[in-house]
XYZ file of C-alpha atoms in Angstrom:
747
model
C -0.143 0.037 -0.131
C 0.936 3.621 -0.773
C 0.435 6.468 1.691
C -0.231 10.004 0.214
C 3.549 11.412 0.143
C 4.272 8.349 -1.988
C 5.827 6.506 0.381
C 5.451 2.797 1.276
C 3.425 1.500 4.606
C 2.833 -1.767 6.089
C -0.632 -3.045 6.074
C -1.530 -3.746 9.726
C -4.327 -6.322 10.365
C -7.192 -4.600 12.343
C -7.368 -5.949 16.106
C -9.917 -7.824 17.455
C -11.259 -4.777 19.136
C -11.020 -2.673 15.878
C -13.025 -5.070 14.084
C -15.730 -5.435 16.494
C -16.359 -2.103 16.667
C -16.468 -1.350 12.910
C -19.249 -4.154 12.814
C -20.773 -2.739 15.829
C -20.610 0.462 14.320
C -22.301 -0.904 10.756
C -25.328 -2.079 12.269
C -25.696 1.027 14.704
C -25.990 2.799 11.080
C -28.853 0.510 9.571
C -31.942 1.889 9.257
C -34.328 1.325 11.882
C -36.686 -0.646 9.733
C -33.879 -2.771 9.035
C -33.906 -4.535 12.144
C -34.274 -8.358 11.651
C -37.131 -9.714 13.366
C -39.189 -6.374 13.477
C -42.579 -6.552 13.029
C -42.781 -4.220 9.494
C -46.491 -3.437 10.410
C -49.051 -2.760 13.152
C -49.256 -4.638 16.000
C -51.883 -7.218 16.414
C -54.175 -6.355 19.073
C -53.096 -7.122 22.579
C -56.458 -8.633 23.132
C -55.920 -11.457 20.287
C -52.475 -12.033 21.020
C -52.345 -12.309 24.754
C -52.061 -15.799 25.742
C -52.905 -17.045 21.843
C -50.091 -19.961 22.721
C -51.378 -20.886 26.128
C -53.531 -24.132 27.082
C -55.351 -21.751 29.387
C -58.551 -21.720 31.460
C -60.379 -20.115 28.409
C -59.282 -22.564 26.116
C -59.872 -25.745 28.502
C -63.460 -24.233 28.931
C -63.652 -24.321 25.194
C -62.435 -27.741 24.544
C -62.844 -30.263 28.144
C -66.117 -31.372 28.762
C -67.942 -29.353 31.494
C -67.316 -31.756 34.099
C -63.680 -32.235 33.393
C -63.074 -28.441 33.177
C -64.625 -28.132 36.627
C -62.452 -30.786 38.095
C -59.117 -29.073 36.413
C -60.239 -25.733 38.122
C -60.614 -27.637 41.381
C -56.503 -28.259 40.845
C -55.662 -25.074 39.529
C -57.220 -22.626 41.403
C -57.973 -24.527 44.774
C -55.167 -26.642 45.089
C -57.084 -29.786 45.106
C -55.234 -33.365 44.410
C -55.189 -33.862 40.634
C -57.892 -36.406 39.233
C -55.584 -38.959 37.022
C -58.542 -40.147 35.850
C -59.122 -37.023 33.633
C -55.614 -37.381 32.009
C -56.423 -38.821 28.947
C -59.188 -36.856 28.225
C -56.879 -33.298 28.821
C -54.280 -34.844 26.842
C -56.016 -35.486 23.678
C -57.541 -31.598 24.103
C -53.877 -30.660 24.686
C -52.629 -32.058 21.723
C -55.412 -31.100 19.063
C -55.110 -27.511 19.967
C -51.377 -27.668 20.150
C -51.378 -29.646 16.340
C -53.854 -26.642 15.335
C -51.353 -24.240 16.423
C -48.475 -25.754 14.471
C -46.701 -27.737 17.009
C -44.821 -30.960 15.989
C -43.322 -31.966 19.568
C -44.158 -31.684 23.115
C -42.016 -31.725 26.194
C -41.846 -31.995 29.742
C -40.581 -28.361 30.652
C -38.476 -28.601 33.991
C -36.097 -26.476 36.075
C -32.919 -28.803 37.305
C -30.716 -27.331 39.717
C -28.690 -26.011 36.941
C -30.492 -22.801 37.177
C -32.033 -22.848 33.807
C -34.243 -24.706 32.343
C -34.510 -28.693 30.802
C -36.244 -30.007 27.789
C -36.326 -33.182 25.901
C -38.694 -33.269 22.814
C -40.823 -36.079 21.529
C -43.069 -36.230 18.508
C -46.709 -36.165 19.125
C -47.592 -38.460 16.233
C -45.583 -41.512 15.156
C -46.225 -43.771 12.081
C -49.175 -45.830 11.796
C -47.503 -48.577 9.551
C -49.578 -47.955 6.740
C -47.997 -44.815 4.947
C -49.686 -42.682 7.750
C -49.396 -41.180 11.184
C -51.283 -41.530 14.269
C -51.350 -39.303 17.528
C -49.044 -40.599 20.260
C -49.947 -38.547 22.999
C -52.200 -39.845 25.925
C -52.739 -39.067 29.194
C -50.132 -40.792 30.838
C -47.573 -39.078 28.195
C -49.006 -35.827 30.004
C -48.695 -37.168 33.552
C -45.124 -38.573 34.024
C -42.271 -38.322 32.047
C -38.609 -40.253 32.376
C -34.991 -38.706 32.079
C -31.687 -39.436 33.285
C -31.702 -38.217 37.052
C -27.986 -38.666 37.356
C -26.798 -36.296 34.736
C -28.227 -33.206 36.278
C -26.586 -31.748 39.637
C -28.218 -33.885 42.260
C -25.677 -32.910 45.405
C -25.222 -36.536 46.192
C -28.968 -37.482 46.060
C -28.431 -39.757 43.170
C -25.197 -41.605 42.159
C -23.861 -41.953 38.176
C -25.181 -45.569 37.873
C -28.315 -44.273 39.575
C -29.532 -42.697 36.794
C -33.617 -42.891 36.445
C -35.499 -39.782 37.118
C -39.050 -38.787 36.531
C -40.907 -35.658 35.646
C -44.454 -34.717 36.772
C -47.159 -32.605 35.334
C -47.834 -29.336 37.131
C -51.546 -28.603 36.358
C -51.476 -25.312 37.945
C -48.990 -23.988 35.595
C -50.431 -23.722 31.966
C -48.896 -25.597 29.355
C -47.744 -22.901 26.193
C -46.568 -23.365 23.104
C -42.651 -22.333 22.125
C -41.808 -21.019 18.926
C -38.747 -21.481 17.440
C -36.367 -20.551 14.385
C -37.865 -21.506 11.362
C -41.511 -22.284 12.369
C -40.536 -24.823 14.991
C -43.569 -24.923 17.524
C -43.131 -27.197 20.689
C -45.772 -27.991 23.398
C -43.924 -27.284 26.492
C -45.798 -28.636 29.832
C -44.149 -27.398 33.008
C -43.339 -30.089 35.005
C -41.654 -31.114 38.394
C -38.391 -33.082 38.404
C -37.853 -35.792 40.988
C -35.620 -38.987 41.417
C -36.791 -42.972 41.459
C -37.071 -42.142 44.719
C -38.942 -39.191 44.508
C -36.315 -36.756 46.034
C -36.779 -33.068 44.720
C -34.292 -32.536 41.754
C -35.490 -29.351 40.631
C -36.941 -25.726 41.940
C -40.457 -26.181 41.047
C -41.303 -29.219 43.552
C -39.714 -27.448 46.725
C -41.857 -24.121 46.048
C -44.930 -26.236 45.573
C -44.210 -27.491 48.837
C -43.415 -24.320 50.408
C -46.618 -22.486 48.992
C -48.792 -25.262 50.462
C -47.031 -24.844 54.027
C -48.154 -21.304 54.238
C -51.301 -22.067 52.792
C -52.278 -24.202 55.425
C -50.839 -21.729 58.316
C -52.596 -18.938 56.645
C -55.859 -20.329 56.925
C -55.528 -20.886 60.470
C -54.835 -17.441 61.453
C -57.916 -16.465 58.922
C -60.198 -18.827 61.040
C -58.929 -17.245 64.253
C -60.131 -14.149 62.938
C -63.203 -15.561 61.512
C -62.628 -14.073 58.150
C -62.289 -17.478 56.308
C -65.952 -17.723 55.309
C -65.444 -18.680 51.839
C -61.859 -19.358 51.746
C -60.674 -22.311 50.632
C -57.100 -21.531 49.632
C -54.240 -18.927 50.254
C -51.535 -18.615 47.686
C -48.291 -16.701 47.679
C -48.318 -13.990 44.947
C -45.315 -12.657 42.806
C -44.046 -10.163 40.909
C -40.323 -10.053 40.052
C -38.892 -7.109 37.973
C -35.963 -8.199 36.085
C -32.918 -5.655 35.469
C -30.637 -6.625 32.366
C -27.755 -5.409 30.221
C -27.442 -4.894 26.469
C -24.623 -5.025 24.414
C -23.467 -5.081 20.630
C -23.319 -8.653 19.695
C -20.103 -8.186 17.557
C -18.347 -6.223 20.934
C -19.836 -9.168 22.969
C -17.945 -11.901 20.979
C -14.797 -9.973 20.590
C -14.507 -10.386 24.676
C -13.590 -13.905 25.707
C -14.530 -13.090 29.379
C -18.261 -12.119 28.304
C -18.582 -15.274 26.012
C -17.309 -17.375 28.683
C -18.171 -15.878 32.416
C -21.164 -13.313 31.041
C -19.090 -10.802 32.916
C -15.993 -8.406 32.230
C -12.914 -9.682 33.878
C -10.802 -6.786 32.811
C -12.162 -2.984 32.079
C -10.911 0.545 32.961
C -13.460 2.824 33.755
C -14.443 4.822 31.265
C -14.633 8.994 31.709
C -18.308 8.698 31.155
C -20.146 5.876 33.358
C -23.115 6.609 35.047
C -22.169 9.934 36.566
C -24.565 12.257 35.164
C -27.385 9.732 35.996
C -28.983 10.607 32.214
C -30.151 7.154 31.440
C -32.231 6.071 34.120
C -35.693 6.601 32.842
C -34.197 8.225 29.950
C -35.356 7.800 26.142
C -34.934 4.592 25.256
C -32.799 3.756 22.409
C -34.937 2.987 19.203
C -33.154 -0.397 18.569
C -33.370 -1.104 22.160
C -37.314 -0.180 22.004
C -37.578 -2.208 18.969
C -36.116 -4.949 20.821
C -38.273 -4.707 24.003
C -41.480 -4.838 22.011
C -40.718 -7.568 20.206
C -39.793 -9.581 23.352
C -43.260 -8.433 24.753
C -44.819 -9.565 21.928
C -43.558 -13.110 22.522
C -44.414 -12.676 26.275
C -47.635 -11.724 25.564
C -48.375 -14.811 23.479
C -47.439 -17.332 26.045
C -49.185 -15.484 28.795
C -46.545 -13.361 30.446
C -48.137 -10.409 32.189
C -44.981 -7.576 31.600
C -46.195 -4.225 31.921
C -43.296 -1.920 32.500
C -40.570 -1.215 30.586
C -37.788 1.546 31.247
C -33.735 2.522 31.116
C -32.153 1.366 34.425
C -29.288 3.916 36.001
C -26.214 2.140 34.221
C -25.728 2.462 30.797
C -26.744 -0.504 28.731
C -28.849 -1.547 31.512
C -32.905 -1.943 31.260
C -35.474 -3.117 33.416
C -39.009 -5.197 32.605
C -41.629 -6.151 35.221
C -44.711 -8.217 35.179
C -47.790 -7.730 37.122
C -48.424 -10.066 40.473
C -49.447 -13.883 39.565
C -49.404 -16.895 41.729
C -45.952 -17.589 43.017
C -45.752 -20.673 41.116
C -46.851 -19.334 37.596
C -44.703 -16.291 38.130
C -41.436 -18.245 38.590
C -42.357 -20.126 35.496
C -43.078 -17.375 33.640
C -39.459 -15.525 35.025
C -37.705 -18.391 33.619
C -39.575 -17.717 30.191
C -39.056 -13.994 30.274
C -35.125 -14.780 30.910
C -34.960 -16.947 27.891
C -36.960 -14.816 25.579
C -34.506 -11.657 26.819
C -31.870 -13.833 25.566
C -33.551 -15.342 22.314
C -34.634 -12.061 20.777
C -31.620 -10.070 21.255
C -29.350 -11.712 18.572
C -32.100 -10.364 15.931
C -31.321 -7.050 16.701
C -27.348 -7.450 16.650
C -27.282 -7.424 20.767
C -26.587 -9.445 23.490
C -28.204 -9.470 26.648
C -26.321 -9.771 29.741
C -28.358 -11.258 32.881
C -25.100 -11.373 35.048
C -25.552 -9.140 38.686
C -22.151 -7.206 38.182
C -20.726 -7.695 34.332
C -19.273 -4.789 34.255
C -17.417 -2.934 37.264
C -17.757 1.027 38.447
C -21.780 0.916 37.423
C -24.761 -0.634 39.099
C -25.288 -4.075 38.755
C -28.443 -5.862 38.052
C -30.926 -7.604 40.728
C -34.712 -8.885 40.590
C -36.633 -7.442 43.018
C -39.021 -10.098 44.308
C -42.324 -8.546 45.318
C -44.072 -11.073 47.521
C -47.328 -10.921 49.045
C -50.000 -13.470 50.180
C -53.794 -13.623 48.808
C -56.597 -15.606 49.206
C -58.884 -17.398 46.524
C -61.477 -14.844 46.984
C -59.251 -11.955 46.108
C -58.098 -10.424 49.751
C -54.228 -9.250 49.682
C -53.424 -10.489 53.391
C -50.692 -7.619 53.253
C -52.895 -4.682 52.289
C -52.928 -2.319 55.494
C -56.419 -0.638 54.301
C -57.137 2.598 55.386
C -58.030 2.086 59.422
C -54.189 0.121 59.636
C -54.208 0.369 63.372
C -57.148 -1.144 63.864
C -56.790 -4.247 61.105
C -55.399 -6.426 63.756
C -55.348 -9.420 60.952
C -53.043 -7.475 58.753
C -50.877 -6.480 61.739
C -50.981 -10.078 62.611
C -49.398 -11.420 59.302
C -47.050 -7.948 59.166
C -45.626 -9.188 62.396
C -45.380 -12.880 61.600
C -43.126 -11.858 58.618
C -40.878 -9.867 60.760
C -40.218 -12.902 63.154
C -40.044 -15.000 60.457
C -37.216 -12.731 58.797
C -35.440 -12.071 62.436
C -35.092 -15.595 62.889
C -33.795 -16.676 59.715
C -31.898 -13.969 58.117
C -29.341 -16.735 57.702
C -31.391 -18.508 55.707
C -32.827 -15.395 53.540
C -29.224 -14.512 52.913
C -28.079 -17.869 51.712
C -31.217 -17.891 49.805
C -29.682 -15.049 47.274
C -25.766 -16.308 47.309
C -23.531 -17.207 44.659
C -20.620 -15.894 42.950
C -22.075 -13.401 40.446
C -24.250 -11.696 43.786
C -21.138 -11.451 45.724
C -20.149 -8.544 43.169
C -23.291 -6.924 43.982
C -24.378 -7.000 47.216
C -23.313 -4.440 49.580
C -22.350 -2.038 46.627
C -23.741 1.284 46.427
C -26.468 0.163 44.035
C -27.401 -3.075 45.516
C -28.884 -3.773 49.373
C -26.544 -4.882 52.024
C -25.721 -8.400 52.851
C -27.110 -7.487 56.351
C -31.215 -8.710 56.108
C -33.267 -5.979 57.423
C -36.895 -4.972 57.179
C -37.695 -1.517 56.229
C -41.370 -0.337 57.111
C -41.691 3.180 56.194
C -42.937 6.005 58.993
C -47.098 4.851 59.032
C -45.983 1.114 59.867
C -43.131 1.991 62.084
C -45.601 4.466 64.203
C -47.958 1.798 64.332
C -45.386 -0.942 65.486
C -44.330 1.839 68.199
C -47.664 2.489 69.456
C -48.678 -1.438 69.625
C -45.651 -2.111 71.904
C -46.744 0.489 74.381
C -50.178 -0.376 74.414
C -53.097 0.166 71.910
C -52.533 1.803 68.680
C -54.647 4.932 68.549
C -53.692 6.161 65.017
C -52.562 5.795 61.239
C -50.607 8.538 59.654
C -51.845 9.824 56.984
C -50.003 10.884 53.798
C -52.327 13.821 52.905
C -51.691 16.001 49.791
C -49.048 17.753 47.642
C -49.939 21.263 46.213
C -47.674 21.412 43.649
C -47.786 25.191 43.573
C -49.060 25.460 39.910
C -52.547 26.187 39.530
C -52.586 23.836 35.988
C -51.226 20.973 38.093
C -53.443 18.353 40.240
C -52.678 18.035 44.163
C -51.310 14.846 44.317
C -51.963 11.783 46.930
C -49.193 11.380 49.057
C -48.462 7.809 50.736
C -48.142 7.794 54.503
C -44.397 6.852 54.140
C -41.368 7.301 51.662
C -39.531 4.147 49.626
C -35.775 2.887 50.715
C -33.913 1.303 47.821
C -30.909 0.719 50.525
C -33.205 -1.924 52.383
C -32.967 -5.901 50.837
C -36.332 -6.841 52.295
C -38.980 -3.518 52.216
C -42.460 -2.953 53.067
C -44.142 -0.992 49.512
C -47.730 -0.646 50.344
C -49.208 -3.862 50.169
C -46.208 -6.570 49.524
C -42.666 -7.091 50.455
C -40.106 -6.606 47.733
C -37.183 -8.429 48.541
C -34.358 -6.195 46.629
C -31.701 -8.586 47.091
C -32.425 -11.417 44.507
C -29.698 -11.813 42.063
C -30.708 -10.987 38.391
C -29.519 -14.233 37.204
C -31.275 -16.439 39.422
C -34.382 -18.214 39.602
C -37.008 -17.132 41.645
C -38.234 -20.075 43.137
C -35.412 -20.924 45.116
C -35.863 -17.620 47.324
C -39.361 -17.831 47.642
C -39.391 -21.508 48.712
C -36.992 -20.553 51.799
C -39.563 -17.233 52.128
C -42.562 -18.999 51.897
C -41.271 -21.651 54.443
C -40.242 -19.317 57.311
C -43.062 -17.219 56.854
C -45.222 -20.455 57.289
C -43.316 -21.385 60.707
C -44.154 -17.906 62.214
C -47.892 -18.239 60.950
C -47.534 -21.355 63.151
C -46.090 -20.627 65.808
C -48.778 -17.527 65.982
C -51.736 -19.860 65.322
C -50.803 -22.086 67.960
C -50.327 -19.468 70.709
C -53.798 -17.699 69.742
C -55.668 -21.182 69.494
C -54.374 -22.147 73.022
C -55.039 -18.516 74.289
C -58.630 -18.242 72.830
C -60.280 -21.404 72.522
C -63.079 -21.919 70.360
C -65.881 -19.151 69.623
C -64.014 -16.429 71.544
C -65.584 -12.604 72.242
C -64.204 -9.818 70.166
C -62.512 -8.533 73.637
C -60.905 -11.776 74.529
C -59.531 -12.108 70.873
C -58.056 -8.408 70.762
C -56.459 -8.713 74.356
C -54.946 -12.238 73.061
C -53.674 -10.961 69.590
C -52.405 -7.487 70.969
C -50.033 -9.510 73.681
C -48.908 -11.924 71.129
C -48.195 -8.821 69.045
C -46.206 -6.958 71.757
C -44.163 -10.119 72.061
C -43.182 -10.253 68.687
C -42.241 -6.542 68.465
C -40.440 -6.608 71.423
C -37.953 -10.022 70.363
C -37.797 -9.054 66.684
C -37.663 -5.264 66.244
C -34.037 -5.369 65.917
C -34.634 -6.262 61.938
C -36.351 -2.951 61.494
C -34.263 -0.668 59.954
C -35.567 2.427 58.011
C -32.407 4.276 57.297
C -29.550 4.396 54.779
C -28.434 0.837 54.695
C -25.157 1.991 52.645
C -23.576 3.428 55.472
C -21.040 2.283 57.850
C -22.956 3.602 60.475
C -25.619 0.710 60.120
C -22.967 -1.686 59.728
C -21.515 -1.128 63.139
C -25.832 -0.635 64.365
C -26.387 -3.852 63.090
C -23.534 -5.539 64.458
C -24.715 -4.125 67.896
C -28.302 -5.208 67.558
C -26.690 -8.871 66.720
C -27.826 -9.154 63.355
C -25.948 -11.554 60.652
C -23.522 -10.043 58.415
C -23.044 -12.695 55.748
C -20.428 -10.710 53.550
C -20.158 -13.460 50.689
C -21.147 -16.944 49.824
C -18.736 -18.855 51.479
C -20.029 -17.102 54.756
C -23.408 -16.990 53.623
C -23.908 -21.040 52.081
C -23.604 -22.893 56.031
C -26.432 -21.734 56.970
C -28.007 -24.401 55.036
C -26.316 -26.883 56.655
C -27.772 -25.930 60.360
C -29.458 -28.083 62.962
C -32.465 -25.011 62.700
C -32.773 -25.326 59.131
C -33.121 -29.101 58.953
C -35.742 -29.077 61.462
C -37.638 -26.411 59.965
C -37.717 -27.508 56.127
C -38.388 -31.123 57.026
C -41.223 -29.909 59.763
C -42.847 -28.363 56.843
C -42.332 -30.914 54.248
C -40.307 -28.644 51.930
C -37.343 -30.353 51.743
C -35.918 -33.656 53.644
C -32.325 -33.515 55.539
C -30.773 -35.088 52.134
C -32.391 -32.683 49.521
C -31.302 -29.555 51.717
C -27.592 -31.031 51.912
C -27.592 -31.702 48.654
C -28.656 -27.834 47.882
C -25.631 -26.939 49.754
C -23.106 -29.180 48.287
C -24.574 -28.121 44.595
C -24.366 -24.279 45.550
C -20.847 -24.689 46.660
C -19.567 -26.634 43.966
C -21.326 -23.973 41.586
C -19.231 -21.326 43.289
C -16.051 -23.238 42.792
C -16.428 -23.568 39.236
C -17.839 -20.463 38.435
C -14.841 -18.656 39.894
C -12.245 -21.234 38.561
C -13.558 -20.647 34.905
C -13.071 -17.068 35.783
C -9.590 -17.184 37.035
C -8.669 -19.410 34.007
C -10.105 -17.037 31.555
C -8.085 -14.320 33.173
C -4.787 -15.965 32.949
C -5.262 -16.665 29.246
C -6.708 -13.352 28.550
C -3.636 -11.962 30.319
C -1.094 -13.898 28.543
C -2.290 -14.173 25.102
C -4.129 -10.803 24.613
C -3.045 -7.841 27.104
C 0.441 -9.258 27.507
C 1.210 -9.183 23.968
C -0.440 -5.482 23.466
C 1.603 -4.307 26.392
C 4.964 -5.659 24.621
C 4.212 -4.038 21.379
C 3.517 -1.007 23.407
C 6.648 -1.102 25.009
C 8.868 -1.587 21.702
C 7.167 1.675 20.202
C 8.311 3.485 23.564
C 11.193 1.946 23.574
C 11.825 3.231 19.695
C 10.574 6.274 20.682
C 13.431 6.785 23.427
C 16.502 5.487 21.180
C 14.929 7.624 18.201
C 15.104 10.592 20.003
C 18.340 10.035 21.826
C 19.697 9.527 18.286
C 18.648 12.785 16.983
C 20.598 14.271 20.168
C 17.508 15.180 21.882
C 17.176 14.700 25.685
C 14.284 12.542 26.911
C 14.448 11.843 30.579
C 10.383 11.920 31.084
C 10.063 9.281 28.070
C 12.766 7.309 29.311
C 11.113 7.292 32.873
C 7.629 6.427 31.293
C 9.243 3.846 29.416
C 10.748 2.318 32.981
C 7.623 2.942 34.765
C 5.768 1.031 31.561
C 8.328 -1.717 31.989
C 7.573 -2.675 35.729
C 3.783 -2.405 35.149
C 4.226 -4.863 32.700
C 6.572 -7.064 34.732
C 3.587 -6.408 37.684
C 1.426 -7.543 35.134
C 3.030 -10.772 34.606
C 3.835 -11.783 38.394
C 0.082 -11.258 38.716
C -0.788 -13.556 36.064
C 1.507 -16.346 37.367
C 0.327 -15.940 41.069
C -3.566 -16.110 39.751
C -2.330 -19.329 38.020
C -0.814 -20.619 40.677
C -3.629 -20.114 42.994
C -5.964 -21.398 40.992
C -4.438 -24.641 40.195
C -5.320 -25.933 43.480
C -7.574 -28.709 44.420
C -8.984 -30.199 47.413
C -11.462 -33.199 47.967
C -13.547 -31.333 50.313
C -15.284 -28.461 47.879
C -16.000 -26.538 51.213
C -12.473 -26.299 51.468
C -12.156 -25.858 48.057
C -14.958 -22.256 48.005
C -12.605 -21.156 50.918
C -9.452 -21.059 49.475
C -11.201 -19.372 46.178
C -12.096 -16.879 48.880
C -9.084 -16.282 50.440
C -6.795 -16.823 47.817
C -7.832 -16.696 44.414
C -10.273 -13.791 44.113
C -7.695 -11.600 45.839
C -5.014 -12.678 42.929
C -7.964 -11.744 40.606
C -8.411 -8.431 42.188
C -4.153 -7.936 41.623
C -4.484 -9.101 38.353
C -7.083 -6.583 37.161
C -5.387 -3.896 38.634
C -2.408 -4.330 36.670
C -4.258 -4.767 33.700
C -6.682 -1.895 33.900
C -3.653 -0.201 34.421
C -2.090 -0.585 31.366
C -5.309 -0.589 29.277
C -5.583 3.180 30.126
C -1.657 3.968 28.818
C -1.351 1.155 26.083
C -2.181 3.020 22.631
C -6.004 2.398 21.104
C -5.049 1.039 18.282
C -3.060 -2.077 20.171
C -5.756 -2.872 22.825
C -7.047 -6.298 21.746
C -10.402 -5.937 23.305
C -13.518 -3.770 23.045
C -13.612 -1.256 26.304
C -16.081 -0.127 28.422
C -16.561 2.992 26.647
C -16.960 0.804 23.653
C -19.394 -1.512 25.308
C -21.783 0.567 27.545
C -23.533 2.831 25.161
C -26.066 1.490 22.921
C -26.574 3.265 19.628
């Protein structure tokens, strides 16, 4: 190649970063109508699209005999046992509906302990031997499936040779159609997954058990208050908000750490991150909005009730939130939502990242777990109502939650533990690892009144005059919100904010349901003894007040309405005796405690072996996840960052020698070279140190986890610090991977 002045120049190949940035820029220059997968026309009316791919109550009403439909509703709505005799009829109707909508295969869709979903596809028809096909989906196919129980994580519940596992139809969560590329349609049947011995190998089975546990105890409370008339079922309800990041797909694949670990292991902070706070609730970029719209269309078809979408705090970060549902269905829908976010993104040249902390220096992502309890008649048991201080039933359920969180804060903390969430919890964008409850001004005032006697008032928020005649007066809530609290009351529900964005909702809700069931059991037992059958109103009020005063006195230490980010709160929490498990290694042993074993066994949520298996699985996952990250760091440092550093070092050395040859003083340039050489040596030393630390094997997985916490993670931090400093010095055309400046800002 010849330069403009006629001299020869060398054609230098583009670095992976340059190629990736160029590809992303080319994609960004596309007209908004050129996105693959865009609808191209007016969206179908929501009424016709919503639930179109769900074997819903509406579809069953149309296709099932009236008596079979009523029996199905008693199972799905009232929690009655499934009648196996009607399986063949339901299966035939489900098969016909699925085939009419293009399905060729069915799968028992389940949630093993990998944290993902699993499926095995079988054809809905088979050859009849005469040149045609016949239906191959019976009631037994619907109710039970079989898969390899030893190839999924079992935590020692199953040996390799003990392979048999079963999937069991969960009739309370509707079947749906999954539409893939090329017009492939599969009937997905939500199922539980258990071993040959009936041990739970999934997230759904314990969740359903915990829902039954809290329902049984809540009904006892309602009976005591005489509000159980017409109530046959109490369910827990859930509305999990999902945060996520989007990056250009070409840039994503130019970063081995993102591809392998779903987070950046290296990356210097860019000049502009989230300092200006201009991304939060800002105008949604056109390409992202088109992506969001298509995600919503797909979710509507399978009945996921998403309602809210917006930019989150960090650049490149977004949120989608559904409305409340039955917790079991909501957990299934949450898995569908995460899969849909990942599946649709490539159609728009994007990659969806669900990791809790993919980028250092900006906010990470959570999954705010909005939880409540409701009766089949529509009564929200955590609704304070107008005169809250007189609503003793609400205060009973409220204090049951307070008691549960205080007694079992260690289990709640363990339920959201994981290698990825470790990077988020306690940072200045996420709740601290200390589990506390925010109640707000109104409820705190009532609790304080109750502790000292009979509450006499409910604080009112009133109205706000905004000062402009054209603006309306706004009703004001009786208390503010607290985003620093891990467990906050937010009007008529509790928001468990510490759940990680990549986690399944089922596990933390299983724990939450079980600990609340235990508190409701304790309260019901005390009140039943105190008041007997048919108590007078005065006797019941006196007994309830005495019971609530005891709970408040014993457990008010967990209530904290202040700033959870401050060091003062950490010191105060320690004085109160609240546990502070800063990471996964500290948090997980709570699952092995005698208290935990007895709790889950009592309410038939986990047997002791099932609970122990979770501990082993979570420890093993932590070890594997961080080990993969460490090996990836070493590889990237050796094969990408070090070569770029050495090339930059050569340039500096040539600049020094050329300057000296011209008889020009260059002391500062020489000093820069010497400092850079030291930094390169620091990178090499840190790389070797991490490699040695990661090359550790221990027969005891938990001992290995402790080694990773004490040795491997500090070595990773040291290597990252050296590499990030080099990134801020090395010439941009030499840096071998997309930077934060490239990754964080979607066009």
